Amino acid sequence: MGGSRSHEYHIASASGEDTVISCTSCNFAYNEEVVLSDTEPQILKRSVADLGPYQTWFGISKDRCHLIEVIVPQFLSSRESHGPERKEVHVNTYFIKSQYPDLDLSIERPLHTFVEHWEKQQSPGSGRDWAAPSSSPCLTSLYDYRVPQDYIHCRETNSSRSALYSKLSAIIGTRLYQDPRSLDLARRQDGDECFRCKERSLKVQQAVELAHTFNLGQRYSKPLDAKFIVKPLEQSKDIAHTQLDRTRTSPASQGHEYFHMGCHGIGISRMIAAVAESLADAQGLIWPRAIAPYEAVILATKAHEAVAKEIWDLLTRHDECSAPVDAVLDDRDKDFGWKLKDADLLGFPIVIILGATFTNSKFCEVSVRRLGTRQQISVENVRDFIARRLERI
C-alpha cells in the first residue's frame, strides 16, 4: 500500500496468520506475501532418466475463463536440500497471484470447477456467445525452472491422460499457452538461499503483525486535490520588509504542493495475544511487568490476613526512597490452594505467599515465575527485594 518505505513489525508466534522469512546471516526479513524480484534462476540440466516425481497445482480465474496449471517437483533434490532428507516442494501461490491477479484462490478444486463450469456452458440451450473472446476458455501452463525440457516434451506428447484431462482438452482445444519464463515457483523453506547475501540461512516462521508504518506519499492527496501553500524562500536579506511581506501575501507568487501522507498503527489486542502466547507455560500466563494489570499479588491463609494487609500497605506506600509497588491483595472468599493456582493462571509477575512457611519461620515466599525463582524473604525486606526483581522483568 505504501511502497518500499512501508514496514510491518512482527513477533514470532505459532498461531500467527503471517509467514515471515528472515535471513540469519544478513538479518533481512520480509513477509511471504511480498513477491521479491530475484535474478533469473539457474537452469538445471537434467535428462528424463534423472527425473523425480512431479506435482501439478491448479488455479482458476474469478470469471472461470482462465485455468492456470503449475508444474513443480514433488521434492527438491538432495543437492538442493543441502541435507540427507529431500524437502517437499510447496507452490508459491503468492507469486502466482502476482502474475495473474484475477486468480481466485478460494476454490478448493479448480480443475473440477473449470471443467464442470464449461461443460454447462457448452451444453445446448446455454445461450453462450462463443464469438466473444472473453467467453473463450483457455489454459496457461507454468513450469518451475527445475522441470527439464525433456519432461515438458514428454508430458505434452503423452496421450495417456485421465478422463478429466480428456474433458479439459476437449474444452480448451487450441487455446493452450505455455509461459516461456524460467520461474522459481516453490515456497521458501528453512535453509534456502537468501536472495540478498546468497547464504543458505533463511528461516521461515509464523508471526503476528503487531504494528505497521505506511509512507503513502501523494497517492491519496492527488486524487483528493489536497494541497498546502508553499511560501517563497527569502532570496536576499536586503529586501525591504514591506516588499517581503507583500511577496508572502501575494497569491500569484505563492506555490501549492500536494500533501505527503503517512499512517501508522499498533495492534493492541494482537500484541496482548502474542505476548500471552509467547510467555505462557503449562501453569498459565506470565505477564511482563509493562502490561500486567498488577505487578504483584499477595496471598495469605486466614491466619495471616492481618500480616498480608500490612505487607500491602508497605508495598503501596509512597516514600522518597523508592516508587510504590502496584500490588493487589487477594481477599476473595476462596480456598487458599485455589488462590495459588488462580494466581499462576492469571499470570501475576510476582506472587507473595504467606502460608505454612510464614507460620514456621515468619518469612514470606516470593515467587517470580518468569525468572523461575522462589525465595523466602523477611517482611521488612520484601519491598526492596521486589523492587530489584521488578527491574529484571
XYZ file of C-alpha atoms in Angstrom:
393
model
C 0.000 0.000 0.000
C 2.780 2.409 0.861
C 5.568 1.229 -1.411
C 9.127 0.332 -0.476
C 9.184 2.683 2.513
C 6.443 0.822 4.336
C 7.222 -1.559 7.154
C 5.478 -4.246 9.187
C 6.505 -5.254 12.690
C 6.007 -8.895 13.651
C 6.601 -11.191 16.581
C 7.136 -14.915 16.045
C 4.081 -16.904 17.085
C 2.917 -20.389 16.135
C -0.670 -19.105 15.857
C 0.288 -16.151 13.646
C -1.538 -15.639 10.359
C 1.520 -14.271 8.521
C 4.572 -16.173 7.332
C 7.782 -14.228 7.804
C 11.021 -15.168 6.074
C 14.255 -13.925 7.613
C 17.944 -14.426 6.955
C 20.091 -15.257 9.981
C 23.173 -14.107 8.071
C 22.289 -10.605 6.789
C 19.198 -10.035 9.020
C 16.962 -9.221 6.046
C 13.313 -10.124 6.657
C 10.101 -9.918 4.651
C 6.536 -11.139 4.621
C 5.979 -14.148 2.385
C 3.111 -12.291 0.708
C 5.620 -9.778 -0.667
C 6.846 -11.111 -4.007
C 10.502 -10.164 -4.346
C 12.256 -9.992 -7.707
C 15.342 -12.152 -7.892
C 17.904 -12.899 -10.517
C 16.992 -15.447 -13.156
C 17.276 -18.892 -11.539
C 19.969 -21.216 -12.768
C 18.554 -23.786 -15.176
C 19.294 -27.328 -14.071
C 20.407 -29.553 -16.962
C 18.872 -32.946 -16.360
C 17.609 -35.697 -18.610
C 14.469 -37.788 -18.359
C 16.444 -40.529 -16.615
C 17.190 -38.158 -13.712
C 13.586 -37.110 -13.168
C 11.870 -37.485 -9.853
C 8.130 -37.263 -9.242
C 6.372 -34.033 -10.197
C 3.165 -32.494 -8.986
C 0.553 -30.261 -10.596
C -1.264 -27.380 -8.944
C -4.277 -25.651 -10.498
C -5.777 -22.211 -10.102
C -8.827 -20.653 -11.719
C -9.765 -17.068 -12.532
C -12.764 -15.361 -10.964
C -14.678 -15.358 -14.254
C -13.930 -19.109 -14.667
C -12.479 -18.490 -18.149
C -8.820 -18.995 -17.318
C -7.226 -22.099 -15.802
C -3.642 -21.908 -14.516
C -1.601 -25.110 -14.412
C 1.611 -25.101 -12.359
C 4.092 -27.975 -12.539
C 6.769 -28.247 -9.850
C 8.925 -31.073 -8.449
C 7.393 -33.010 -5.609
C 10.723 -32.928 -3.785
C 13.917 -30.942 -4.055
C 16.990 -32.944 -4.908
C 19.418 -33.813 -2.112
C 21.835 -31.286 -3.600
C 19.265 -28.509 -3.422
C 18.037 -29.574 0.028
C 21.584 -29.415 1.385
C 20.920 -32.319 3.700
C 20.240 -36.055 3.777
C 16.458 -35.620 3.566
C 14.716 -34.364 0.446
C 12.468 -31.380 1.085
C 8.880 -31.438 -0.136
C 8.042 -28.606 -2.522
C 5.032 -26.336 -1.975
C 3.751 -23.976 -4.671
C 4.255 -20.260 -4.024
C 0.677 -19.131 -4.573
C 1.572 -15.528 -3.720
C 3.878 -15.399 -6.748
C 1.247 -16.990 -8.991
C -1.285 -14.432 -7.760
C 1.138 -11.579 -8.523
C 1.410 -12.785 -12.121
C -2.311 -13.454 -12.536
C -4.182 -11.000 -10.240
C -7.613 -12.313 -11.257
C -6.863 -15.698 -9.705
C -9.472 -16.989 -7.239
C -7.534 -18.835 -4.534
C -10.668 -19.659 -2.542
C -11.650 -22.510 -4.888
C -10.605 -25.873 -3.432
C -10.858 -27.939 -6.655
C -10.070 -25.548 -9.519
C -9.723 -28.188 -12.247
C -13.077 -29.822 -11.450
C -14.724 -26.406 -11.116
C -13.364 -25.328 -14.510
C -14.481 -28.500 -16.301
C -17.936 -28.529 -14.698
C -18.447 -24.838 -15.469
C -17.595 -25.170 -19.151
C -19.479 -28.409 -19.649
C -22.575 -26.496 -18.556
C -21.669 -23.577 -20.814
C -21.245 -25.873 -23.812
C -24.498 -27.674 -23.210
C -27.336 -26.960 -25.657
C -29.524 -24.033 -24.714
C -26.876 -22.308 -22.565
C -27.082 -19.177 -24.749
C -23.308 -18.630 -24.559
C -21.816 -16.221 -27.101
C -18.819 -18.213 -28.368
C -17.806 -15.402 -30.713
C -16.829 -13.131 -27.806
C -13.110 -13.542 -26.958
C -13.803 -13.075 -23.262
C -16.075 -16.125 -23.383
C -13.348 -18.473 -24.570
C -11.827 -20.833 -22.006
C -8.042 -21.080 -22.005
C -5.273 -22.861 -20.139
C -1.846 -21.473 -19.224
C 0.913 -23.812 -18.090
C 3.742 -22.637 -15.843
C 6.769 -24.855 -15.303
C 9.181 -24.486 -12.425
C 12.763 -23.951 -13.602
C 13.711 -27.289 -12.033
C 11.483 -29.123 -14.530
C 13.684 -30.026 -17.531
C 12.619 -29.594 -21.125
C 12.724 -33.357 -21.680
C 9.953 -33.837 -19.152
C 7.900 -30.991 -20.609
C 8.169 -32.513 -24.088
C 7.223 -35.991 -22.863
C 4.298 -34.601 -20.935
C 2.958 -32.557 -23.829
C 3.097 -35.545 -26.177
C 1.716 -38.067 -23.675
C -1.783 -39.104 -24.713
C -2.471 -41.442 -21.783
C -4.084 -38.861 -19.510
C -7.016 -39.187 -17.139
C -10.631 -38.806 -18.214
C -10.749 -35.403 -16.546
C -7.790 -34.259 -18.626
C -9.533 -35.550 -21.734
C -12.544 -33.398 -20.920
C -10.230 -30.463 -20.297
C -8.550 -30.951 -23.681
C -11.926 -31.000 -25.401
C -12.909 -27.740 -23.693
C -9.630 -25.931 -24.312
C -8.981 -27.019 -27.859
C -6.046 -24.986 -29.160
C -6.296 -22.293 -26.508
C -3.302 -23.667 -24.618
C -0.407 -21.407 -23.684
C 2.943 -22.089 -22.035
C 4.720 -19.372 -20.076
C 8.228 -19.287 -21.596
C 9.913 -17.805 -18.500
C 12.206 -19.724 -16.152
C 10.358 -19.303 -12.861
C 11.028 -20.332 -9.299
C 7.553 -21.430 -8.240
C 8.399 -23.036 -4.888
C 7.780 -21.519 -1.491
C 10.826 -20.660 0.591
C 11.884 -23.129 3.273
C 14.337 -23.252 6.150
C 17.893 -23.357 4.867
C 17.113 -21.937 1.420
C 19.396 -19.375 -0.164
C 18.894 -15.731 0.745
C 18.397 -13.706 -2.413
C 20.439 -10.846 -0.917
C 23.532 -12.356 0.669
C 23.331 -15.731 -1.150
C 23.895 -17.622 2.103
C 21.715 -20.653 2.796
C 20.443 -19.204 6.032
C 16.747 -18.482 5.511
C 14.365 -19.143 8.375
C 10.612 -19.450 7.833
C 8.241 -18.964 10.750
C 4.696 -17.921 11.565
C 4.274 -14.475 13.065
C 1.701 -11.975 14.299
C 1.757 -8.437 12.890
C 1.884 -6.085 15.857
C 2.301 -2.756 14.068
C 2.916 -1.098 10.718
C 4.071 2.168 9.202
C 2.999 3.213 5.707
C 4.510 6.068 3.731
C 1.619 6.899 1.422
C 3.356 9.779 -0.324
C 0.917 11.616 -2.601
C -1.105 8.567 -3.561
C -4.294 9.876 -1.943
C -3.636 13.619 -1.747
C -3.512 13.988 -5.550
C -6.917 12.350 -6.221
C -8.367 14.454 -3.388
C -6.573 17.577 -4.620
C -5.332 18.153 -1.065
C -2.666 20.865 -1.170
C -0.910 23.317 1.087
C 0.540 26.735 0.322
C 4.286 26.923 -0.207
C 5.656 30.374 0.567
C 8.652 31.547 -1.486
C 12.112 31.442 0.037
C 13.838 34.684 1.011
C 16.233 35.400 -1.827
C 18.098 38.258 -0.126
C 18.278 39.804 3.311
C 18.495 43.257 1.644
C 14.856 43.098 0.593
C 12.749 45.614 2.463
C 10.335 44.165 4.989
C 7.381 45.758 3.234
C 8.359 44.163 -0.051
C 8.935 40.777 1.658
C 5.585 40.939 3.378
C 3.904 41.841 0.098
C 5.601 38.900 -1.618
C 4.438 36.483 1.052
C 0.839 37.562 0.906
C 0.558 37.807 -2.855
C -1.470 34.816 -4.137
C 0.230 34.991 -7.516
C 3.664 34.317 -6.028
C 2.610 31.503 -3.732
C 3.020 27.884 -4.843
C 0.950 24.844 -3.948
C 2.157 21.363 -3.113
C 0.300 18.103 -2.541
C 0.433 16.735 0.988
C 2.780 13.836 1.666
C 0.823 11.383 3.768
C 1.644 8.532 6.084
C -0.052 6.352 8.656
C 0.959 4.068 11.450
C -0.799 1.802 13.864
C -0.248 -0.600 16.749
C -2.461 -3.659 17.171
C -3.073 -3.570 20.908
C -5.261 -6.679 21.025
C -2.846 -8.589 18.782
C 0.082 -7.527 20.938
C -1.558 -8.782 24.111
C -2.442 -12.103 22.486
C 1.085 -12.553 21.105
C 2.761 -11.750 24.430
C 0.385 -14.064 26.279
C 1.163 -16.959 23.955
C 4.921 -16.450 23.790
C 5.393 -16.159 27.571
C 2.811 -18.657 28.853
C 3.770 -22.016 30.321
C 1.903 -25.118 31.483
C 0.735 -23.348 34.657
C -0.795 -20.350 32.930
C 0.009 -16.830 31.754
C 3.190 -14.917 32.653
C 2.601 -11.229 32.052
C 5.587 -8.912 31.716
C 5.621 -6.005 34.105
C 4.873 -3.445 31.372
C 1.391 -4.776 30.590
C 0.452 -6.746 33.718
C -2.701 -5.475 35.492
C -0.734 -5.582 38.768
C 2.970 -6.021 39.486
C 2.391 -8.313 42.480
C -0.355 -10.216 44.264
C -0.418 -11.109 47.967
C -1.923 -14.445 49.004
C -2.421 -15.433 52.633
C -4.171 -18.049 54.698
C -6.875 -16.833 57.058
C -4.429 -16.917 59.970
C -2.162 -14.378 58.256
C -4.688 -11.977 56.721
C -3.671 -9.151 59.060
C 0.006 -9.505 58.120
C -0.949 -9.612 54.440
C -2.700 -6.243 54.863
C 0.445 -4.834 56.496
C 2.588 -6.058 53.600
C 0.165 -4.489 51.104
C 0.422 -1.170 52.972
C 4.222 -1.475 52.989
C 4.434 -2.139 49.225
C 1.985 0.524 48.083
C 3.182 3.287 50.391
C 4.688 6.384 48.767
C 8.085 7.494 50.103
C 11.170 9.328 48.895
C 13.411 6.269 48.678
C 11.557 4.107 46.156
C 8.459 4.010 43.997
C 5.443 2.102 45.307
C 4.699 -1.387 44.064
C 1.416 -1.807 42.197
C 0.189 -4.701 44.332
C -3.214 -6.269 44.930
C -4.385 -8.232 47.966
C -6.414 -11.297 47.060
C -9.077 -11.202 49.773
C -11.669 -13.227 47.898
C -13.610 -15.799 49.873
C -11.884 -18.748 48.232
C -9.758 -21.668 49.357
C -6.036 -20.824 49.740
C -4.987 -23.590 47.321
C -7.463 -22.294 44.749
C -5.971 -18.803 45.049
C -2.456 -20.161 44.471
C -3.486 -21.882 41.233
C -5.513 -18.881 40.090
C -2.527 -16.546 40.610
C -0.415 -18.745 38.310
C -3.228 -18.971 35.786
C -3.732 -15.182 35.669
C -0.001 -14.555 35.312
C 0.917 -12.042 38.041
C 4.621 -11.143 37.620
C 5.302 -11.624 41.353
C 3.365 -13.714 43.867
C 3.861 -13.128 47.617
C 2.741 -16.122 49.691
C 2.000 -16.212 53.401
C 1.334 -19.842 54.166
C 2.998 -22.687 56.060
C 6.483 -21.210 55.642
C 5.407 -17.957 57.261
C 3.795 -19.875 60.133
C 7.045 -21.707 60.877
C 9.709 -19.038 60.161
C 7.913 -15.698 59.731
C 9.369 -15.475 56.218
C 7.091 -14.930 53.247
C 7.703 -16.719 49.959
C 8.224 -14.576 46.851
C 7.722 -16.361 43.545
C 8.834 -14.834 40.216
C 7.787 -17.311 37.558
C 9.418 -15.523 34.639
C 12.783 -15.820 36.398
C 11.958 -19.260 37.750
C 12.755 -18.249 41.348
C 11.012 -18.820 44.687
C 12.738 -17.320 47.725
C 11.999 -16.734 51.416
C 12.181 -13.060 52.429
C 11.524 -11.304 55.723
C 8.657 -8.848 55.879
C 10.892 -5.818 56.435
C 12.995 -6.643 53.351
C 10.205 -7.678 50.989
C 9.707 -4.242 49.409
C 13.374 -3.754 48.464
C 13.606 -7.338 47.215
C 10.535 -6.976 44.987
C 11.771 -3.631 43.618
C 15.019 -5.304 42.493
C 13.152 -8.198 40.907
C 10.794 -5.865 39.034
C 13.798 -4.232 37.370
C 14.655 -7.607 35.817
C 11.243 -8.372 34.355
